[in-house]
Amino acid sequence: MADDRITITIDGVEVKARRGQTVLEAAIEAGIYIPYLCYHPGMEPFAACRMCVVEVENGRGFPASCTLPVAEGMEVRNNSSQVHELRRDVMELLIADHPHGCLTCHRVDLCGPQDVCLRHVSVNDRCVTCPKNERCELKDTVRYLGMEMESPLEYKYRDLPVETGDPFYDRDYNLCIVCGRCVRVCEEVRGDNAITFTERAGQALVGTSAGTSLLESGCEFCGACLDVCPVGALVESDHKWEKAQQVERTICSHCPVGCQLNLEVNRFEKVVRSVPEISSPANRGQGCFKGKFGLDFVNSKKRLKTPLIRRNGTLEKATWEEAFDYVAERLDEHQGDTFAMLSASDSTNEEHYLAQKFARVVMNSNNVDYTSNTQPDAVNAQREVLGFGAATNPIWDLENSDCILVFNANVTEEHNVVAVPIKRAIKEGAKLIVIDPREVELTRYADLWLRPKPGTELLLLNGLVKALLHQGLERREWLYENCSGLEPLREAMASLEIGEISEQTGIPQDTIDAAMRVYGPSEHSSIVYGIDNVPEELHKDCASALSALSLLTGNLGKPSSGIYPLKPGANSQGAWDVGCVPTHLPGTSPLEDTEARQRVEEEWSIQLPQAKGLGQQDMLRSGQVKALILIGGLDHPTADALQTLQALDFLVVQDSFLSAAAQRADVVLPRSSFAEKTGTYTNLERRIQSVRPVIAPKNSAAKPESWAICQLAQRMGAKGFEFSDTAAVMDEIARIAPIYGGVSHQRLENEGRLVFRPDVGNPLPTQVLYSDKEYHGIQWPCPTTESSGVEILFASGFGDAMPRIPIPDYRKIELAEDSAFPLLFTPGRVLLQSERKMTVIKGLSNRIEREEIIEVHRDDGQVLGLREGDMVELQTNGASLKGRLAFREGLQRGVVSSTQLFGQLMVEVEASQSPDPMSEIAGLNIAAARLVKVES
Amino acid sequence: MTSNAESLRNRAFQAIRGQKPETVTVLSCLLAVEDELGYIPPEAAEEVARVTGSTINDVWGVASFYTNFQFQPPGRHRVEVCWGPTCHVKGVMPVIRQVMDILGIDGEGATEDGNVSLRFNTCLGACANGPVISVDHHLMGRITPDGARHVLEEIRNGIPSEDDGAS
């Protein structure tokens, strides 16, 4: 290790550097400041701004330190007068066409946003016309160079119109310094290429192809370009001018990736901006449209502020005391199996834990679940095979996989940041196999896109297993050492006819074989699966089959070779871990496990209920449940589900808004949002991370459910709910859940690593704009306080728990049984369809005009008497879509498909009146449909 | 999709396909399209992106970098005025003003009726005869504002320009 380090000096200070590092990187690590504008951590050096020039002893000229590799004994001068003078000259060129009234005003330190200072400033471009006021890296750099008041008052104004037409953010290219960070982050990091450099020389700028809107240029609205922009050229349009009073790090509540976000809060306790954290291991500085632009719901005026009790048919304001008294009284009538409890998809681990403890201890019922637990069979199936129903490897391991198989998952929209390492891997030459009847963003990158007829997914997976074995691609030696069950599987597979599978699924035999020839031999293959569109009855076996595929090729227990189940809901993983599911106890032990039961009963000093619990879907279907506590809204508030809620004897809803479910409640309790909570989330890679309170809304009685549950339990005379804070809840979890044994709030805080922070009095711009501490969380299993968690499961083998390769069932589900809707509609959504003409009509909210294309197989079209080019209406139960008919050979018979543009969705989200539109985005669900010819 | 766009796409694709050099790049494709169509319509940029496996934004980055590429359909007649140093010294500026006045345009581009397109050129290679203009790739030297008016009138009247359109 020591041999790898070489020594250089910067201004006489010795700095240890790693071979291959650049001088700038070595300086940043050593806490030495070299000014820079185009460099950004996580991207290749670009050497465009020339701000980081240095002098090297016995070297020629002034090399840019961002591209200068370190060499043993190198003597770098960062502070000589010549270097300073050159940097000032460079800066003068940069600000020659950047409005810089903010630099030359002598009052600049005194005024804030909204201050008008016309009378004090002789130039007419007041600093407050820049939305990046006080956050601008360019301004800080000019100040660092000591040239602010010397700056010339004259500059060449480009006089370009500000692009305000796109959703979520504005682009003002008058302020652009063409450092290229945005273009590079979009291409290098995100793999999207939605923006590019345009023109050249003095006219060079950033823009889109032919100046089209971002809606049609392939933008995924992740906001990565905003986060790297050093000036005010790219800024969020919401809260554009607001100044942050404080910044707090927390975890996003939209999906289980667990992105660390720095939330900026203004002096009115409003979250005004969200900036993903660079040092975060789960998201590495990346975010998505939801985490970047979809958090305004916490500021909504529509949020519930007081408890409501239904009196004479209407919900009336009440105090918490009254609400607790009433709920406690009514719940007493519903002890046992007629009671059920649903925790929210974004509840913290502590809250999930308290919810299940409440149901089991106070109400003596195992009917406890979380609202987004839509695929419990899949989780259980993977657990049965591998011992864990979670991702085996870290998310960013995907970046180095050679082959990635994505099964039925709309990753780009639902677990967005997971798509980033996948796209990066593809760029490095990895192969991508997508199995999905829908056209999703990743199919564009797929080497093989297998598009089975909906309902036959399991047959196809059987076919893949068979093709793998048939071609002898299994890792026999590894299997003999690590697994059992190979021969039984081989026998079971021998009876299958691949020809029949091919016929049923509609996937040619060659393609099935080819997919396994790509997946099998590759050194590091990973599987990412969502199964959100597979019929529920097939979940279990699909997950088994996928586990079998990863076992057969020995792709477990090593880097970049994992299996990643993608569940919906921000803290689904945590809910399973702490037992907020009807079938499992805290620590993921099954309810029937006597040892685990004993451990829990001892800690809780009660007898656990015996009866099997109902899951979230059965609770609303069975008619057994008479009283329900629902936290958060229903994930899919269908008419049927709402009907069931209406019919309950007693319904308590704790939510932030008066949702459809809350409107049917007997008691409504106001709920704190994730931004007001203390606790932990566990992300999909098993990483336990701290959720911190960011805001404290005024004039609101909203409380987190952890508080409400404990209060209610105590009101009902239960013991074991006297927690001083949520940290105490985690301590209890650690006592009874072995995988969390070494986890505590204190540890999660203390193990953060302090990093160099620019001195506020003497602003050193860029890089570590927000981080003062790095938090890595803990990846369970972490049984003791000495354990630092496990990054990659089974890295040291399977031990005693040698997995048995499962034999998946061989069956399909007939989906199109409804004679009124004989076809299956597979909706698709992609970022870019440049070959399709569209018009963006700009206004207060945009409108997109475009002709939709509805695709079917030629045979189906002819049976229906339709011709290519006909205007048709695609009707499903409750929705319709008009478009022009096109015949596609790649489609299965009986399937109708239409692919929309992601930009259309963004326009809808932007125009939505709902307080939390991002969480209401419907997935791409397969539905029964019919086609009707209409007049064009 | 209109048939016109479809035909542009087709012609662009044929031009890209028909390239002789073995190395096909974004730039070579763009040059082939420019030769075929006289400009780069959006459909052609998409075809270039598709064939070369890049994105439309990449193609646009390259295309807009080079001033040789046009993005509007050229007029039926192409007038180029040299505004290189020599022609500048020899008095091309009044000629340029005259040409723009007559054509009713303000800078490079095509006239409203699509009859004439004007471009500025930094050297037409005949400095000794400056100021120089070229009409449909036909050079004319020692041009004066009056001479330019004469030439443009001829174009408008549909008379093919003669060798000695100059004064």
PDB file of N, CA and C in Angstrom, chain A residues 838-879:
ATOM      1  N   MET A 838     -43.565  16.064 -32.975  1.00  0.00           N
ATOM      2  CA  MET A 838     -44.446  16.558 -31.925  1.00  0.00           C
ATOM      3  C   MET A 838     -44.341  18.063 -31.832  1.00  0.00           C
ATOM      4  N   THR A 839     -45.365  18.674 -31.288  1.00  0.00           N
ATOM      5  CA  THR A 839     -45.346  20.118 -31.092  1.00  0.00           C
ATOM      6  C   THR A 839     -45.547  20.386 -29.611  1.00  0.00           C
ATOM      7  N   VAL A 840     -44.658  21.186 -29.087  1.00  0.00           N
ATOM      8  CA  VAL A 840     -44.830  21.592 -27.704  1.00  0.00           C
ATOM      9  C   VAL A 840     -45.492  22.954 -27.715  1.00  0.00           C
ATOM     10  N   ILE A 841     -46.671  23.023 -27.150  1.00  0.00           N
ATOM     11  CA  ILE A 841     -47.367  24.308 -27.089  1.00  0.00           C
ATOM     12  C   ILE A 841     -47.131  24.874 -25.708  1.00  0.00           C
ATOM     13  N   LYS A 842     -46.360  25.951 -25.689  1.00  0.00           N
ATOM     14  CA  LYS A 842     -45.957  26.486 -24.395  1.00  0.00           C
ATOM     15  C   LYS A 842     -47.033  27.385 -23.840  1.00  0.00           C
ATOM     16  N   GLY A 843     -47.132  27.382 -22.580  1.00  0.00           N
ATOM     17  CA  GLY A 843     -48.110  28.227 -21.924  1.00  0.00           C
ATOM     18  C   GLY A 843     -47.821  28.189 -20.453  1.00  0.00           C
ATOM     19  N   LEU A 844     -48.819  28.517 -19.659  1.00  0.00           N
ATOM     20  CA  LEU A 844     -48.630  28.465 -18.221  1.00  0.00           C
ATOM     21  C   LEU A 844     -48.190  27.058 -17.845  1.00  0.00           C
ATOM     22  N   SER A 845     -48.869  26.066 -18.429  1.00  0.00           N
ATOM     23  CA  SER A 845     -48.307  24.730 -18.394  1.00  0.00           C
ATOM     24  C   SER A 845     -48.287  24.238 -19.837  1.00  0.00           C
ATOM     25  N   ASN A 846     -47.263  23.465 -20.158  1.00  0.00           N
ATOM     26  CA  ASN A 846     -47.070  23.059 -21.547  1.00  0.00           C
ATOM     27  C   ASN A 846     -48.138  22.079 -21.997  1.00  0.00           C
ATOM     28  N   ARG A 847     -48.276  21.994 -23.286  1.00  0.00           N
ATOM     29  CA  ARG A 847     -49.129  20.972 -23.853  1.00  0.00           C
ATOM     30  C   ARG A 847     -48.366  20.336 -25.005  1.00  0.00           C
ATOM     31  N   ILE A 848     -48.446  19.036 -25.115  1.00  0.00           N
ATOM     32  CA  ILE A 848     -47.753  18.379 -26.213  1.00  0.00           C
ATOM     33  C   ILE A 848     -48.785  17.865 -27.191  1.00  0.00           C
ATOM     34  N   GLU A 849     -48.603  18.207 -28.451  1.00  0.00           N
ATOM     35  CA  GLU A 849     -49.492  17.672 -29.472  1.00  0.00           C
ATOM     36  C   GLU A 849     -48.708  16.693 -30.311  1.00  0.00           C
ATOM     37  N   ARG A 850     -49.252  15.513 -30.440  1.00  0.00           N
ATOM     38  CA  ARG A 850     -48.504  14.495 -31.131  1.00  0.00           C
ATOM     39  C   ARG A 850     -49.472  13.393 -31.531  1.00  0.00           C
ATOM     40  N   GLU A 851     -49.172  12.763 -32.639  1.00  0.00           N
ATOM     41  CA  GLU A 851     -50.038  11.659 -33.036  1.00  0.00           C
ATOM     42  C   GLU A 851     -49.504  10.380 -32.409  1.00  0.00           C
ATOM     43  N   GLU A 852     -50.349   9.711 -31.641  1.00  0.00           N
ATOM     44  CA  GLU A 852     -49.899   8.464 -31.027  1.00  0.00           C
ATOM     45  C   GLU A 852     -49.930   7.341 -32.053  1.00  0.00           C
ATOM     46  N   ILE A 853     -49.076   6.365 -31.841  1.00  0.00           N
ATOM     47  CA  ILE A 853     -49.059   5.201 -32.718  1.00  0.00           C
ATOM     48  C   ILE A 853     -49.463   3.990 -31.887  1.00  0.00           C
ATOM     49  N   ILE A 854     -50.441   3.262 -32.374  1.00  0.00           N
ATOM     50  CA  ILE A 854     -50.914   2.078 -31.661  1.00  0.00           C
ATOM     51  C   ILE A 854     -50.512   0.858 -32.475  1.00  0.00           C
ATOM     52  N   GLU A 855     -49.790  -0.031 -31.829  1.00  0.00           N
ATOM     53  CA  GLU A 855     -49.162  -1.122 -32.566  1.00  0.00           C
ATOM     54  C   GLU A 855     -49.832  -2.458 -32.258  1.00  0.00           C
ATOM     55  N   VAL A 856     -50.076  -3.232 -33.290  1.00  0.00           N
ATOM     56  CA  VAL A 856     -50.545  -4.611 -33.112  1.00  0.00           C
ATOM     57  C   VAL A 856     -49.836  -5.492 -34.125  1.00  0.00           C
ATOM     58  N   HIS A 857     -49.998  -6.784 -33.954  1.00  0.00           N
ATOM     59  CA  HIS A 857     -49.487  -7.718 -34.947  1.00  0.00           C
ATOM     60  C   HIS A 857     -50.410  -7.678 -36.162  1.00  0.00           C
ATOM     61  N   ARG A 858     -49.836  -7.863 -37.330  1.00  0.00           N
ATOM     62  CA  ARG A 858     -50.600  -7.790 -38.574  1.00  0.00           C
ATOM     63  C   ARG A 858     -51.827  -8.726 -38.531  1.00  0.00           C
ATOM     64  N   ASP A 859     -51.635  -9.935 -38.004  1.00  0.00           N
ATOM     65  CA  ASP A 859     -52.742 -10.899 -37.982  1.00  0.00           C
ATOM     66  C   ASP A 859     -53.925 -10.367 -37.199  1.00  0.00           C
ATOM     67  N   ASP A 860     -53.641  -9.778 -36.030  1.00  0.00           N
ATOM     68  CA  ASP A 860     -54.716  -9.232 -35.212  1.00  0.00           C
ATOM     69  C   ASP A 860     -55.419  -8.099 -35.930  1.00  0.00           C
ATOM     70  N   GLY A 861     -54.621  -7.273 -36.572  1.00  0.00           N
ATOM     71  CA  GLY A 861     -55.185  -6.152 -37.305  1.00  0.00           C
ATOM     72  C   GLY A 861     -56.124  -6.640 -38.384  1.00  0.00           C
ATOM     73  N   GLN A 862     -55.701  -7.685 -39.104  1.00  0.00           N
ATOM     74  CA  GLN A 862     -56.524  -8.171 -40.208  1.00  0.00           C
ATOM     75  C   GLN A 862     -57.801  -8.837 -39.700  1.00  0.00           C
ATOM     76  N   VAL A 863     -57.679  -9.563 -38.579  1.00  0.00           N
ATOM     77  CA  VAL A 863     -58.869 -10.183 -38.000  1.00  0.00           C
ATOM     78  C   VAL A 863     -59.892  -9.107 -37.639  1.00  0.00           C
ATOM     79  N   LEU A 864     -59.402  -7.984 -37.143  1.00  0.00           N
ATOM     80  CA  LEU A 864     -60.301  -6.906 -36.735  1.00  0.00           C
ATOM     81  C   LEU A 864     -60.750  -6.062 -37.925  1.00  0.00           C
ATOM     82  N   GLY A 865     -60.259  -6.400 -39.111  1.00  0.00           N
ATOM     83  CA  GLY A 865     -60.627  -5.640 -40.295  1.00  0.00           C
ATOM     84  C   GLY A 865     -60.019  -4.246 -40.325  1.00  0.00           C
ATOM     85  N   LEU A 866     -58.856  -4.107 -39.712  1.00  0.00           N
ATOM     86  CA  LEU A 866     -58.215  -2.788 -39.662  1.00  0.00           C
ATOM     87  C   LEU A 866     -57.022  -2.776 -40.612  1.00  0.00           C
ATOM     88  N   ARG A 867     -56.738  -1.589 -41.124  1.00  0.00           N
ATOM     89  CA  ARG A 867     -55.584  -1.460 -41.999  1.00  0.00           C
ATOM     90  C   ARG A 867     -54.555  -0.544 -41.369  1.00  0.00           C
ATOM     91  N   GLU A 868     -53.319  -0.735 -41.758  1.00  0.00           N
ATOM     92  CA  GLU A 868     -52.253   0.102 -41.238  1.00  0.00           C
ATOM     93  C   GLU A 868     -52.564   1.548 -41.614  1.00  0.00           C
ATOM     94  N   GLY A 869     -52.411   2.458 -40.650  1.00  0.00           N
ATOM     95  CA  GLY A 869     -52.691   3.857 -40.924  1.00  0.00           C
ATOM     96  C   GLY A 869     -54.088   4.279 -40.511  1.00  0.00           C
ATOM     97  N   ASP A 870     -54.951   3.307 -40.174  1.00  0.00           N
ATOM     98  CA  ASP A 870     -56.288   3.652 -39.701  1.00  0.00           C
ATOM     99  C   ASP A 870     -56.201   4.407 -38.376  1.00  0.00           C
ATOM    100  N   MET A 871     -57.171   5.289 -38.180  1.00  0.00           N
ATOM    101  CA  MET A 871     -57.259   5.954 -36.881  1.00  0.00           C
ATOM    102  C   MET A 871     -58.071   5.037 -35.967  1.00  0.00           C
ATOM    103  N   VAL A 872     -57.498   4.681 -34.820  1.00  0.00           N
ATOM    104  CA  VAL A 872     -58.211   3.754 -33.931  1.00  0.00           C
ATOM    105  C   VAL A 872     -58.225   4.300 -32.515  1.00  0.00           C
ATOM    106  N   GLU A 873     -59.136   3.772 -31.743  1.00  0.00           N
ATOM    107  CA  GLU A 873     -59.145   4.106 -30.324  1.00  0.00           C
ATOM    108  C   GLU A 873     -58.893   2.828 -29.543  1.00  0.00           C
ATOM    109  N   LEU A 874     -57.929   2.917 -28.660  1.00  0.00           N
ATOM    110  CA  LEU A 874     -57.600   1.793 -27.799  1.00  0.00           C
ATOM    111  C   LEU A 874     -58.361   2.014 -26.496  1.00  0.00           C
ATOM    112  N   GLN A 875     -59.232   1.074 -26.167  1.00  0.00           N
ATOM    113  CA  GLN A 875     -60.052   1.267 -24.970  1.00  0.00           C
ATOM    114  C   GLN A 875     -59.728   0.206 -23.934  1.00  0.00           C
ATOM    115  N   THR A 876     -59.503   0.642 -22.732  1.00  0.00           N
ATOM    116  CA  THR A 876     -59.393  -0.296 -21.618  1.00  0.00           C
ATOM    117  C   THR A 876     -60.544   0.029 -20.681  1.00  0.00           C
ATOM    118  N   ASN A 877     -60.701  -0.761 -19.650  1.00  0.00           N
ATOM    119  CA  ASN A 877     -61.771  -0.496 -18.699  1.00  0.00           C
ATOM    120  C   ASN A 877     -61.474   0.793 -17.958  1.00  0.00           C
ATOM    121  N   GLY A 878     -61.947   1.893 -18.460  1.00  0.00           N
ATOM    122  CA  GLY A 878     -61.773   3.145 -17.734  1.00  0.00           C
ATOM    123  C   GLY A 878     -60.890   4.165 -18.435  1.00  0.00           C
ATOM    124  N   ALA A 879     -60.191   3.778 -19.494  1.00  0.00           N
ATOM    125  CA  ALA A 879     -59.329   4.752 -20.158  1.00  0.00           C
ATOM    126  C   ALA A 879     -59.348   4.495 -21.657  1.00  0.00           C
TER     127      ALA A 879
END
